[in-house]
Amino acid sequence: MNFKQVGQVGSGSPMLRGLLFAFVVMAIGALAASVAVTAGDQGEDALPVYAWIIHGLSVLVGSFASGRRSGVKGWYHGGLLGLLYSIIVLIIGFLSFDKGLDWSVVLFAAAAFLVGAAGGIAGVNTKR
């Protein structure tokens, strides 16, 4: 390990770096959505739409970072990140809210895979 790598976030694994970016974006998005619902005219009925948008952006940013870090197989790294992200969110939902498996979970995992694959492809094709 050289001195350049010491200060880099998630410098070892593209997947860990991508997951870190994804969950940071999710935290910021959740905070922004809660402020928008609290301070704005929108009621809680808008939260599912906000959740889909936040999760989509989180997977896109995380898979972009993962694909850029890996430099190869962007669709693979991004798609895998999308699946890991959806599994982590599913586990949190199951443990916190007793959310079980249904078609919305399958749709969420498929969408996360596709968005992640697109983000990973875009990440690989950017220059450092």
Short mmCIF file of C-alpha atoms in Angstrom, two decimals:
data_model
loop_
_atom_site.label_atom_id
_atom_site.label_comp_id
_atom_site.label_asym_id
_atom_site.label_seq_id
_atom_site.Cartn_x
_atom_site.Cartn_y
_atom_site.Cartn_z
CA MET A 1 0.00 0.00 0.00
CA ASN A 2 1.41 3.35 -0.92
CA PHE A 3 0.68 6.75 0.59
CA LYS A 4 -1.68 7.67 -2.22
CA GLN A 5 -4.08 4.85 -1.33
CA VAL A 6 -4.27 5.60 2.40
CA GLY A 7 -6.71 8.49 2.02
CA GLN A 8 -8.89 6.96 -0.69
CA VAL A 9 -12.37 5.82 0.28
CA GLY A 10 -13.00 2.18 -0.59
CA SER A 11 -9.73 1.95 -2.47
CA GLY A 12 -9.62 -1.84 -2.44
CA SER A 13 -12.86 -3.22 -3.79
CA PRO A 14 -15.00 -1.66 -6.53
CA MET A 15 -18.09 -3.25 -4.98
CA LEU A 16 -17.45 -1.80 -1.51
CA ARG A 17 -16.77 1.62 -2.99
CA GLY A 18 -19.97 1.46 -5.00
CA LEU A 19 -22.05 0.33 -2.03
CA LEU A 20 -20.60 3.13 0.08
CA PHE A 21 -21.53 5.71 -2.56
CA ALA A 22 -25.00 4.16 -2.97
CA PHE A 23 -25.83 4.26 0.72
CA VAL A 24 -24.51 7.81 1.12
CA VAL A 25 -26.77 8.94 -1.73
CA MET A 26 -29.66 7.01 -0.18
CA ALA A 27 -29.13 8.71 3.20
CA ILE A 28 -28.99 12.16 1.62
CA GLY A 29 -32.05 11.40 -0.50
CA ALA A 30 -34.03 10.11 2.48
CA LEU A 31 -33.19 13.23 4.43
CA ALA A 32 -34.23 15.45 1.51
CA ALA A 33 -37.49 13.52 1.05
CA SER A 34 -38.37 13.80 4.72
CA VAL A 35 -37.71 17.54 4.66
CA ALA A 36 -39.81 17.89 1.50
CA VAL A 37 -42.73 16.00 3.03
CA THR A 38 -42.49 17.85 6.35
CA ALA A 39 -42.03 21.36 4.97
CA GLY A 40 -44.00 21.06 1.75
CA ASP A 41 -47.57 20.53 0.66
CA GLN A 42 -47.02 16.88 -0.22
CA GLY A 43 -48.44 14.25 2.05
CA GLU A 44 -47.11 10.86 2.92
CA ASP A 45 -48.80 9.39 -0.15
CA ALA A 46 -45.87 10.71 -2.22
CA LEU A 47 -43.31 8.68 -0.26
CA PRO A 48 -43.40 5.53 -2.45
CA VAL A 49 -42.55 7.64 -5.51
CA TYR A 50 -39.74 9.34 -3.62
CA ALA A 51 -38.45 5.95 -2.45
CA TRP A 52 -38.27 4.58 -6.01
CA ILE A 53 -36.46 7.71 -7.22
CA ILE A 54 -34.02 7.67 -4.30
CA HIS A 55 -33.24 3.98 -4.71
CA GLY A 56 -32.81 4.39 -8.48
CA LEU A 57 -30.39 7.29 -8.07
CA SER A 58 -28.51 5.46 -5.33
CA VAL A 59 -27.99 2.36 -7.45
CA LEU A 60 -27.06 4.47 -10.48
CA VAL A 61 -24.43 6.48 -8.58
CA GLY A 62 -23.06 3.42 -6.77
CA SER A 63 -22.83 1.31 -9.91
CA PHE A 64 -21.19 4.18 -11.80
CA ALA A 65 -18.54 4.42 -9.06
CA SER A 66 -18.11 0.64 -9.03
CA GLY A 67 -17.79 0.40 -12.80
CA ARG A 68 -15.36 3.30 -12.95
CA ARG A 69 -13.24 1.77 -10.19
CA SER A 70 -13.18 -1.70 -11.77
CA GLY A 71 -12.41 -0.51 -15.30
CA VAL A 72 -13.77 -3.73 -16.84
CA LYS A 73 -17.09 -5.60 -17.03
CA GLY A 74 -19.18 -2.58 -16.07
CA TRP A 75 -22.51 -4.33 -16.60
CA TYR A 76 -21.39 -7.16 -14.33
CA HIS A 77 -20.10 -4.96 -11.50
CA GLY A 78 -23.04 -2.56 -11.77
CA GLY A 79 -25.67 -5.29 -12.01
CA LEU A 80 -24.16 -7.16 -9.08
CA LEU A 81 -24.09 -3.96 -7.07
CA GLY A 82 -27.79 -3.44 -7.86
CA LEU A 83 -28.61 -6.94 -6.67
CA LEU A 84 -26.54 -6.56 -3.49
CA TYR A 85 -28.16 -3.20 -2.79
CA SER A 86 -31.65 -4.68 -3.23
CA ILE A 87 -30.81 -7.64 -0.97
CA ILE A 88 -29.51 -5.31 1.76
CA VAL A 89 -32.62 -3.13 1.49
CA LEU A 90 -34.80 -6.27 1.58
CA ILE A 91 -33.03 -7.55 4.71
CA ILE A 92 -33.43 -4.17 6.42
CA GLY A 93 -37.12 -4.08 5.44
CA PHE A 94 -37.65 -7.62 6.70
CA LEU A 95 -35.91 -7.04 10.02
CA SER A 96 -37.39 -3.59 10.65
CA PHE A 97 -40.89 -3.76 9.21
CA ASP A 98 -41.66 -7.47 8.70
CA LYS A 99 -41.76 -6.87 4.94
CA GLY A 100 -41.99 -10.21 3.20
CA LEU A 101 -41.32 -11.39 -0.33
CA ASP A 102 -43.82 -10.34 -2.97
CA TRP A 103 -43.81 -9.19 -6.58
CA SER A 104 -42.77 -5.64 -5.67
CA VAL A 105 -39.54 -7.00 -4.19
CA VAL A 106 -38.83 -9.01 -7.35
CA LEU A 107 -39.58 -5.93 -9.48
CA PHE A 108 -37.30 -3.83 -7.26
CA ALA A 109 -34.43 -6.33 -7.60
CA ALA A 110 -34.86 -6.54 -11.39
CA ALA A 111 -34.98 -2.75 -11.73
CA ALA A 112 -31.92 -2.40 -9.47
CA PHE A 113 -30.03 -4.90 -11.63
CA LEU A 114 -30.91 -3.07 -14.87
CA VAL A 115 -30.16 0.40 -13.50
CA GLY A 116 -26.95 -0.91 -11.95
CA ALA A 117 -25.85 -2.52 -15.21
CA ALA A 118 -26.45 0.77 -17.07
CA GLY A 119 -24.55 2.74 -14.43
CA GLY A 120 -21.67 0.28 -14.47
CA ILE A 121 -21.41 0.48 -18.25
CA ALA A 122 -21.35 4.27 -18.07
CA GLY A 123 -18.74 4.15 -15.30
CA VAL A 124 -16.39 1.88 -17.23
CA ASN A 125 -16.58 4.13 -20.27
CA THR A 126 -15.44 7.27 -18.47
CA LYS A 127 -11.83 8.29 -18.37
CA ARG A 128 -10.03 8.89 -15.11
#
